[in-house]
Amino acid sequence: ESQKLADYAVKSADTMGRTLYGPEEDDYRTAFQRDRDRILYSKFFKDLQYKTQVFRIVEGDFYRTRLTHTLEVAQHARTLSRALRLNEDLCEAIALAHDLGHTPFGHIGEETLNEILEADGGFEHNLQSLRIVDELEKRYERYDGLNLCYETREGIARHTTTYDDPKTSIEFQRFPRPSLEAQIVNIADPLAYCAHDLEDALNAGYLQFEEIESYENPLVQRFLEQCRRNYPGFEKAGKIIKSRLLVRTIIEITNIMVIEETGKNIARYRIHSVEAARKTDADMVAAPQKDWENFQDLKRFLFQRVYQSPQVCIMNEKGKLILKRIFEHLERKPEMLPRNFRGRFEKAADKKEKTRVIGDYLSGMTDRYAMDLYQMMFEPYEKIMFEFRE
C-alpha cells in the first residue's frame, strides 16, 4: 500500500484500531480487506437482496434491489478511488456497509420507523448500519458485531447524501471531514442510484425516453450528445438498449467529472497527508459546481416523475401501513416477538429500550418477510406456517 497509494490515502497499517480487539495477523489480507469480507459474509448484507430500492421486489424480478444498488455503489467507489490512488479496499468496505441498516420498503420504511420511534430517539439508517456492525450482527463467539476498524465505521457513520444526513456521534467528531475514502462513497451513492433508477424507470415505463430527450438540462443533453456520437445506431435502437447506453454514458461522464475535479481540489489545497485531507473546510471529493447543480436538478426531475409517481406512492402507502400495524400489534403483544428479540425485550431497562428492540426487529425485516408476517397477523384464514426471524 505504501508504494501504490497516494500520501493522502488511508493505509491499513495506520488504522486507528478496531472496536474491541486489535487487528488480527493475516499474511494475505489487510485490515480493510478483512473488514470488507466480514461485511460481505454478514447476515444483514445477504438480506439486502430482498429489500426495495425504489420498485418493490414483488412487483417484478428485474428491478434493482438494495443489494444490487450496494454493489453498484461499491463499483463506482472502486473506480473513483483507483483513479485517485486512494484505498480501494476501505472504499469498498464502506460502500458495502452503507445501507446495512436500511428498512424494508425503501425510504418510506425509514420515514415510517423514524415517525414511530420519534419519541424514543427516532430512526436513521446510517446510525442503524453502525449499530449492526457494532452490536446487532451475531457472528463471532468472543463479541457481538463485526469488530471493524475505526475508518470503516467512520465512513458508515458519516455517510451523507440527499437522503442521509445523520447526526455525527461524538466518537466521529474528532475531525472536521471524514477520510477521502468516505467522501468517495458519499458521492458514489447518488451517482449510482440516479443513473440506475433512471434505467429502471425507463424500462418499467414510468418514464418515456422522449421525456428525457426533451428535458432541458445541459448535463442530460451532454449525456445524450455523447450517446449519439459514440453509438451511431443510438436513435434507432429499442428502449432497453437506449436506456443501457444512456446509463453507461452517465456513469462514464460523471466518474470523469468527479475524478478531474477532485484532483484539482487536492492540488489546490495542497493535500499531502490523510490529516490534511481531514482538516479542510470543504469536501475534496466533488464534481464541478455547475455540473453538480445540473445533476441535482436531474435528481429532482426523477423525484417528481418516478419517486412521486402514482404507482410508487401506492407501493409506499402499502409499506407504511404494514410497518405501522405490525409495530402497534407487537407493542401491545410483545409475546409475538421471536425468541431472541423477546429475550432482549424482557431485559430492556425501560420503555425506550423496549421500543428500540421492536424497531430493530422491523428494520431488519425484508419486504417479503414483513408482508408475510402482516398476512399471518391480520388475515383470518392465513395459516401460521411461518418461520420466525431470529
Short mmCIF file of C-alpha atoms in Angstrom, two decimals:
data_model
loop_
_atom_site.label_atom_id
_atom_site.label_comp_id
_atom_site.label_asym_id
_atom_site.label_seq_id
_atom_site.Cartn_x
_atom_site.Cartn_y
_atom_site.Cartn_z
CA GLU A 1 0.00 0.00 0.00
CA SER A 2 2.75 2.46 0.87
CA GLN A 3 4.13 2.13 -2.68
CA LYS A 4 0.84 2.11 -4.60
CA LEU A 5 -1.30 4.63 -2.72
CA ALA A 6 -1.07 8.41 -2.59
CA ASP A 7 0.21 10.17 0.53
CA TYR A 8 -3.34 11.33 1.31
CA ALA A 9 -4.80 7.80 1.14
CA VAL A 10 -5.57 5.93 4.37
CA LYS A 11 -3.17 2.99 4.87
CA SER A 12 -4.42 -0.10 6.65
CA ALA A 13 -1.20 -0.24 8.67
CA ASP A 14 -2.11 3.18 10.10
CA THR A 15 -5.65 2.28 11.18
CA MET A 16 -6.81 3.85 14.43
CA GLY A 17 -7.81 0.40 15.59
CA ARG A 18 -10.79 -1.90 15.88
CA THR A 19 -13.78 -1.56 18.19
CA LEU A 20 -12.76 -4.31 20.62
CA TYR A 21 -9.58 -6.11 19.61
CA GLY A 22 -6.55 -5.04 17.68
CA PRO A 23 -6.03 -6.15 14.06
CA GLU A 24 -5.52 -9.91 13.85
CA GLU A 25 -2.48 -11.13 11.97
CA ASP A 26 -3.13 -12.20 8.39
CA ASP A 27 -0.43 -12.79 5.81
CA TYR A 28 -2.73 -12.23 2.84
CA ARG A 29 -5.30 -9.60 3.75
CA THR A 30 -5.01 -6.04 5.02
CA ALA A 31 -7.17 -4.75 7.88
CA PHE A 32 -9.61 -3.13 5.44
CA GLN A 33 -9.82 -6.26 3.30
CA ARG A 34 -10.80 -8.15 6.45
CA ASP A 35 -13.47 -5.52 7.17
CA ARG A 36 -14.82 -5.88 3.64
CA ASP A 37 -15.00 -9.67 3.96
CA ARG A 38 -16.72 -9.54 7.35
CA ILE A 39 -19.39 -7.23 5.93
CA LEU A 40 -19.80 -9.34 2.80
CA TYR A 41 -20.45 -12.53 4.79
CA SER A 42 -22.80 -10.96 7.32
CA LYS A 43 -26.47 -11.92 7.57
CA PHE A 44 -27.59 -8.31 7.19
CA PHE A 45 -25.69 -7.95 3.91
CA LYS A 46 -27.34 -11.02 2.39
CA ASP A 47 -30.78 -9.71 3.41
CA LEU A 48 -30.30 -6.62 1.21
CA GLN A 49 -31.22 -8.73 -1.83
CA TYR A 50 -34.81 -8.84 -0.55
CA LYS A 51 -35.16 -5.13 0.28
CA THR A 52 -36.63 -2.48 -2.01
CA GLN A 53 -34.55 0.15 -3.77
CA VAL A 54 -37.40 2.08 -5.50
CA PHE A 55 -39.69 -0.56 -7.01
CA ARG A 56 -40.81 -3.25 -4.57
CA ILE A 57 -39.30 -6.64 -5.31
CA VAL A 58 -42.73 -8.27 -5.51
CA GLU A 59 -43.57 -6.00 -8.46
CA GLY A 60 -41.06 -7.85 -10.67
CA ASP A 61 -37.78 -9.75 -10.74
CA PHE A 62 -35.90 -7.31 -12.97
CA TYR A 63 -35.76 -4.17 -10.83
CA ARG A 64 -32.82 -3.24 -8.68
CA THR A 65 -32.85 -4.18 -5.02
CA ARG A 66 -30.96 -2.64 -2.13
CA LEU A 67 -28.26 -5.27 -2.72
CA THR A 68 -27.72 -4.52 -6.41
CA HIS A 69 -27.62 -0.82 -5.56
CA THR A 70 -24.99 -1.51 -2.89
CA LEU A 71 -22.82 -3.48 -5.33
CA GLU A 72 -23.11 -0.67 -7.89
CA VAL A 73 -22.06 1.93 -5.30
CA ALA A 74 -19.06 -0.26 -4.42
CA GLN A 75 -18.08 -0.48 -8.10
CA HIS A 76 -18.35 3.30 -8.54
CA ALA A 77 -16.28 3.81 -5.38
CA ARG A 78 -13.54 1.44 -6.54
CA THR A 79 -13.32 3.17 -9.93
CA LEU A 80 -13.02 6.62 -8.38
CA SER A 81 -10.59 5.55 -5.66
CA ARG A 82 -8.29 3.72 -8.06
CA ALA A 83 -8.05 6.74 -10.36
CA LEU A 84 -7.22 8.98 -7.38
CA ARG A 85 -4.82 6.43 -5.78
CA LEU A 86 -6.96 6.11 -2.68
CA ASN A 87 -7.52 2.93 -0.65
CA GLU A 88 -9.91 0.82 -2.76
CA ASP A 89 -10.42 -1.76 -0.02
CA LEU A 90 -11.53 0.85 2.51
CA CYS A 91 -13.86 2.43 -0.06
CA GLU A 92 -15.35 -0.95 -0.87
CA ALA A 93 -15.86 -1.85 2.80
CA ILE A 94 -17.68 1.43 3.49
CA ALA A 95 -19.78 1.09 0.33
CA LEU A 96 -20.83 -2.48 1.11
CA ALA A 97 -21.90 -1.46 4.63
CA HIS A 98 -23.53 1.91 3.89
CA ASP A 99 -27.08 0.52 3.56
CA LEU A 100 -26.96 -2.40 6.01
CA GLY A 101 -29.39 -0.59 8.30
CA HIS A 102 -31.96 0.08 5.61
CA THR A 103 -35.55 -0.86 6.30
CA PRO A 104 -37.95 -2.86 4.13
CA PHE A 105 -39.91 -0.85 1.53
CA GLY A 106 -37.14 1.65 0.75
CA HIS A 107 -37.03 5.20 2.10
CA ILE A 108 -40.70 5.17 3.10
CA GLY A 109 -39.83 2.37 5.52
CA GLU A 110 -37.16 4.55 7.10
CA GLU A 111 -39.53 7.53 7.31
CA THR A 112 -42.20 5.35 8.91
CA LEU A 113 -39.87 3.90 11.53
CA ASN A 114 -38.49 7.37 12.28
CA GLU A 115 -42.06 8.57 12.84
CA ILE A 116 -42.93 5.57 15.03
CA LEU A 117 -39.75 5.90 17.12
CA GLU A 118 -39.66 9.71 17.22
CA ALA A 119 -40.30 9.95 20.96
CA ASP A 120 -37.56 7.38 21.62
CA GLY A 121 -34.75 8.86 19.53
CA GLY A 122 -36.07 8.30 16.02
CA PHE A 123 -34.58 6.09 13.33
CA GLU A 124 -31.79 6.84 10.84
CA HIS A 125 -30.49 4.01 8.69
CA ASN A 126 -26.83 5.10 8.72
CA LEU A 127 -26.77 5.02 12.51
CA GLN A 128 -28.60 1.69 12.35
CA SER A 129 -25.89 0.41 9.99
CA LEU A 130 -23.32 1.38 12.62
CA ARG A 131 -25.31 -0.43 15.34
CA ILE A 132 -25.41 -3.51 13.12
CA VAL A 133 -21.64 -3.69 12.63
CA ASP A 134 -21.00 -2.76 16.28
CA GLU A 135 -23.53 -4.97 18.10
CA LEU A 136 -26.51 -6.43 16.23
CA GLU A 137 -24.73 -8.81 13.85
CA LYS A 138 -24.14 -12.04 15.79
CA ARG A 139 -21.34 -13.92 14.07
CA TYR A 140 -18.46 -14.36 16.48
CA GLU A 141 -18.19 -16.15 19.80
CA ARG A 142 -15.97 -13.58 21.51
CA TYR A 143 -18.00 -10.48 20.74
CA ASP A 144 -21.11 -9.01 19.19
CA GLY A 145 -20.85 -7.07 15.94
CA LEU A 146 -18.06 -7.30 13.38
CA ASN A 147 -15.24 -5.52 15.26
CA LEU A 148 -14.42 -3.24 12.32
CA CYS A 149 -11.68 -0.64 12.02
CA TYR A 150 -12.34 2.98 13.03
CA GLU A 151 -12.00 4.23 9.45
CA THR A 152 -14.65 1.84 8.13
CA ARG A 153 -17.02 2.70 10.95
CA GLU A 154 -16.38 6.41 10.42
CA GLY A 155 -17.34 6.07 6.76
CA ILE A 156 -20.61 4.40 7.76
CA ALA A 157 -21.43 6.93 10.49
CA ARG A 158 -20.59 9.95 8.32
CA HIS A 159 -22.34 8.81 5.16
CA THR A 160 -24.12 11.93 3.92
CA THR A 161 -26.27 12.32 0.79
CA THR A 162 -29.56 14.00 -0.11
CA TYR A 163 -31.48 11.30 1.78
CA ASP A 164 -28.90 10.75 4.50
CA ASP A 165 -27.75 13.43 6.93
CA PRO A 166 -27.10 11.67 10.22
CA LYS A 167 -26.05 13.43 13.40
CA THR A 168 -22.38 12.63 13.86
CA SER A 169 -21.72 10.95 17.20
CA ILE A 170 -19.01 12.35 19.46
CA GLU A 171 -16.69 9.47 18.54
CA PHE A 172 -16.52 10.70 14.94
CA GLN A 173 -16.36 14.45 15.60
CA ARG A 174 -12.61 14.50 16.12
CA PHE A 175 -12.03 15.64 12.51
CA PRO A 176 -13.87 18.34 10.51
CA ARG A 177 -14.05 15.99 7.50
CA PRO A 178 -14.12 12.22 7.09
CA SER A 179 -11.39 10.47 5.10
CA LEU A 180 -11.24 10.93 1.34
CA GLU A 181 -12.33 7.30 1.04
CA ALA A 182 -15.52 8.06 2.99
CA GLN A 183 -16.10 11.11 0.79
CA ILE A 184 -15.76 8.88 -2.28
CA VAL A 185 -18.62 6.67 -1.08
CA ASN A 186 -20.71 9.75 -0.24
CA ILE A 187 -20.61 10.85 -3.87
CA ALA A 188 -20.67 7.35 -5.42
CA ASP A 189 -24.05 6.67 -3.79
CA PRO A 190 -26.09 9.38 -5.61
CA LEU A 191 -24.17 8.79 -8.85
CA ALA A 192 -25.20 5.14 -8.72
CA TYR A 193 -28.84 5.46 -7.72
CA CYS A 194 -29.57 8.36 -10.08
CA ALA A 195 -28.23 6.52 -13.14
CA HIS A 196 -29.69 3.13 -12.31
CA ASP A 197 -33.06 4.31 -11.01
CA LEU A 198 -33.38 6.17 -14.31
CA GLU A 199 -32.71 2.93 -16.20
CA ASP A 200 -35.30 1.02 -14.14
CA ALA A 201 -37.87 3.79 -14.62
CA LEU A 202 -37.38 3.80 -18.39
CA ASN A 203 -37.58 0.01 -18.65
CA ALA A 204 -40.68 -0.13 -16.44
CA GLY A 205 -42.46 2.57 -18.45
CA TYR A 206 -42.60 5.08 -15.59
CA LEU A 207 -40.65 7.42 -17.88
CA GLN A 208 -40.62 7.66 -21.67
CA PHE A 209 -37.34 8.25 -23.47
CA GLU A 210 -38.91 11.25 -25.21
CA GLU A 211 -39.27 12.90 -21.79
CA ILE A 212 -35.52 12.59 -21.25
CA GLU A 213 -34.73 13.92 -24.72
CA SER A 214 -36.98 16.96 -24.23
CA TYR A 215 -35.66 17.64 -20.71
CA GLU A 216 -33.78 20.96 -20.89
CA ASN A 217 -30.88 20.15 -18.62
CA PRO A 218 -27.38 20.90 -20.01
CA LEU A 219 -25.85 17.86 -18.33
CA VAL A 220 -28.56 15.49 -19.61
CA GLN A 221 -28.20 16.94 -23.11
CA ARG A 222 -24.46 16.30 -22.84
CA PHE A 223 -25.17 12.68 -21.95
CA LEU A 224 -27.44 12.33 -25.00
CA GLU A 225 -24.98 14.05 -27.35
CA GLN A 226 -22.22 11.66 -26.33
CA CYS A 227 -24.58 8.69 -26.85
CA ARG A 228 -25.35 9.85 -30.39
CA ARG A 229 -21.66 10.48 -31.10
CA ASN A 230 -20.35 7.18 -29.70
CA TYR A 231 -23.19 4.91 -30.84
CA PRO A 232 -24.26 5.61 -34.48
CA GLY A 233 -27.36 3.42 -34.17
CA PHE A 234 -28.49 5.04 -30.93
CA GLU A 235 -31.51 6.90 -32.34
CA LYS A 236 -32.99 3.76 -33.91
CA ALA A 237 -32.25 1.42 -31.01
CA GLY A 238 -35.01 -0.08 -28.86
CA LYS A 239 -36.00 1.23 -25.45
CA ILE A 240 -33.90 -1.19 -23.39
CA ILE A 241 -30.74 -0.73 -25.49
CA LYS A 242 -31.12 3.06 -25.44
CA SER A 243 -31.56 3.13 -21.67
CA ARG A 244 -28.47 0.94 -21.16
CA LEU A 245 -26.36 3.10 -23.46
CA LEU A 246 -27.57 6.23 -21.68
CA VAL A 247 -26.75 4.83 -18.24
CA ARG A 248 -23.31 3.70 -19.42
CA THR A 249 -22.66 7.23 -20.68
CA ILE A 250 -23.94 8.85 -17.47
CA ILE A 251 -21.58 6.69 -15.41
CA GLU A 252 -18.63 7.44 -17.68
CA ILE A 253 -19.16 11.22 -17.71
CA THR A 254 -19.97 11.61 -14.01
CA ASN A 255 -16.98 9.50 -12.97
CA ILE A 256 -14.67 11.66 -15.09
CA MET A 257 -16.25 14.82 -13.65
CA VAL A 258 -15.55 13.69 -10.08
CA ILE A 259 -12.04 12.37 -10.76
CA GLU A 260 -10.89 15.55 -12.50
CA GLU A 261 -12.48 17.99 -10.04
CA THR A 262 -11.22 16.06 -7.01
CA GLY A 263 -7.70 16.01 -8.46
CA LYS A 264 -7.87 19.79 -8.88
CA ASN A 265 -9.10 20.25 -5.31
CA ILE A 266 -6.32 18.09 -3.89
CA ALA A 267 -3.74 20.11 -5.81
CA ARG A 268 -5.37 23.47 -4.94
CA TYR A 269 -5.48 22.70 -1.21
CA ARG A 270 -2.01 21.07 -1.33
CA ILE A 271 -3.21 17.88 0.31
CA HIS A 272 -0.23 15.65 1.06
CA SER A 273 -1.47 13.62 4.03
CA VAL A 274 -4.55 11.96 5.49
CA GLU A 275 -4.55 14.54 8.29
CA ALA A 276 -4.54 17.46 5.84
CA ALA A 277 -7.48 15.97 3.92
CA ARG A 278 -9.47 15.68 7.15
CA LYS A 279 -8.90 19.33 8.16
CA THR A 280 -10.21 21.12 5.05
CA ASP A 281 -13.19 23.49 5.14
CA ALA A 282 -14.94 21.65 2.28
CA ASP A 283 -15.11 18.13 0.88
CA MET A 284 -12.28 17.47 -1.56
CA VAL A 285 -14.21 14.80 -3.43
CA ALA A 286 -16.62 16.73 -5.64
CA ALA A 287 -17.84 17.49 -9.15
CA PRO A 288 -17.64 20.92 -10.87
CA GLN A 289 -20.19 23.25 -9.28
CA LYS A 290 -22.33 23.87 -12.38
CA ASP A 291 -22.34 20.19 -13.35
CA TRP A 292 -23.32 19.24 -9.80
CA GLU A 293 -26.20 21.74 -9.83
CA ASN A 294 -27.45 20.19 -13.08
CA PHE A 295 -27.07 16.72 -11.57
CA GLN A 296 -29.14 17.80 -8.56
CA ASP A 297 -31.78 19.09 -10.98
CA LEU A 298 -31.84 15.65 -12.64
CA LYS A 299 -32.42 14.06 -9.23
CA ARG A 300 -35.34 16.44 -8.61
CA PHE A 301 -36.74 15.52 -12.03
CA LEU A 302 -36.58 11.82 -11.12
CA PHE A 303 -38.15 12.50 -7.74
CA GLN A 304 -41.14 14.22 -9.33
CA ARG A 305 -41.61 11.80 -12.24
CA VAL A 306 -40.66 8.49 -10.63
CA TYR A 307 -40.45 8.56 -6.83
CA GLN A 308 -43.72 10.54 -6.65
CA SER A 309 -45.49 8.62 -9.41
CA PRO A 310 -48.91 7.15 -8.50
CA GLN A 311 -47.53 3.60 -8.68
CA VAL A 312 -44.64 4.29 -6.29
CA CYS A 313 -46.89 6.30 -3.95
CA ILE A 314 -49.32 3.36 -3.72
CA MET A 315 -46.44 0.95 -3.02
CA ASN A 316 -45.15 3.34 -0.34
CA GLU A 317 -48.52 3.60 1.38
CA LYS A 318 -48.77 -0.19 1.49
CA GLY A 319 -45.35 -0.44 3.11
CA LYS A 320 -46.18 2.30 5.61
CA LEU A 321 -49.42 0.59 6.63
CA ILE A 322 -47.74 -2.79 7.04
CA LEU A 323 -44.96 -1.47 9.30
CA LYS A 324 -47.27 0.67 11.44
CA ARG A 325 -49.80 -2.09 12.06
CA ILE A 326 -47.13 -4.69 12.86
CA PHE A 327 -45.43 -2.29 15.28
CA GLU A 328 -48.70 -1.45 17.07
CA HIS A 329 -49.54 -5.14 17.37
CA LEU A 330 -46.11 -6.08 18.76
CA GLU A 331 -46.14 -3.16 21.18
CA ARG A 332 -49.43 -4.45 22.62
CA LYS A 333 -48.43 -8.12 22.44
CA PRO A 334 -44.62 -8.47 22.72
CA GLU A 335 -45.17 -12.21 23.23
CA MET A 336 -45.38 -12.38 19.42
CA LEU A 337 -41.72 -11.41 19.09
CA PRO A 338 -39.27 -14.18 18.06
CA ARG A 339 -37.36 -15.73 20.97
CA ASN A 340 -34.15 -13.73 20.75
CA PHE A 341 -35.99 -10.41 20.36
CA ARG A 342 -38.34 -11.33 23.20
CA GLY A 343 -35.32 -12.03 25.38
CA ARG A 344 -33.89 -8.60 24.60
CA PHE A 345 -37.32 -7.02 25.15
CA GLU A 346 -37.66 -8.60 28.61
CA LYS A 347 -34.16 -7.47 29.62
CA ALA A 348 -34.70 -3.90 28.38
CA ALA A 349 -34.48 -1.41 31.24
CA ASP A 350 -37.22 1.00 30.16
CA LYS A 351 -39.87 1.76 27.54
CA LYS A 352 -37.34 3.45 25.24
CA GLU A 353 -35.16 0.34 25.11
CA LYS A 354 -38.17 -1.93 24.65
CA THR A 355 -39.41 0.20 21.74
CA ARG A 356 -35.95 0.09 20.19
CA VAL A 357 -35.99 -3.73 20.27
CA ILE A 358 -39.23 -3.75 18.24
CA GLY A 359 -37.68 -1.16 15.90
CA ASP A 360 -34.65 -3.40 15.39
CA TYR A 361 -36.94 -6.31 14.54
CA LEU A 362 -38.90 -4.28 11.99
CA SER A 363 -35.88 -2.61 10.38
CA GLY A 364 -34.19 -5.96 9.87
CA MET A 365 -37.15 -7.43 8.00
CA THR A 366 -37.09 -7.98 4.27
CA ASP A 367 -40.06 -6.77 2.21
CA ARG A 368 -41.40 -10.30 1.80
CA TYR A 369 -40.96 -11.19 5.47
CA ALA A 370 -42.88 -8.06 6.54
CA MET A 371 -45.71 -8.80 4.09
CA ASP A 372 -45.91 -12.46 5.14
CA LEU A 373 -45.98 -11.52 8.83
CA TYR A 374 -48.69 -8.95 8.14
CA GLN A 375 -50.78 -11.58 6.35
CA MET A 376 -50.33 -14.01 9.23
CA MET A 377 -51.30 -11.39 11.82
CA PHE A 378 -54.32 -9.87 10.14
CA GLU A 379 -55.77 -12.32 7.61
CA PRO A 380 -58.17 -14.71 9.44
CA TYR A 381 -57.66 -17.63 7.05
CA GLU A 382 -53.88 -17.30 6.78
CA LYS A 383 -52.18 -20.40 8.20
CA ILE A 384 -49.48 -19.91 10.84
CA MET A 385 -46.86 -21.77 8.81
CA PHE A 386 -44.21 -19.14 9.35
CA GLU A 387 -40.50 -19.27 10.07
CA PHE A 388 -39.79 -16.51 12.58
CA ARG A 389 -36.65 -14.50 12.07
CA GLU A 390 -34.16 -14.90 14.91
#
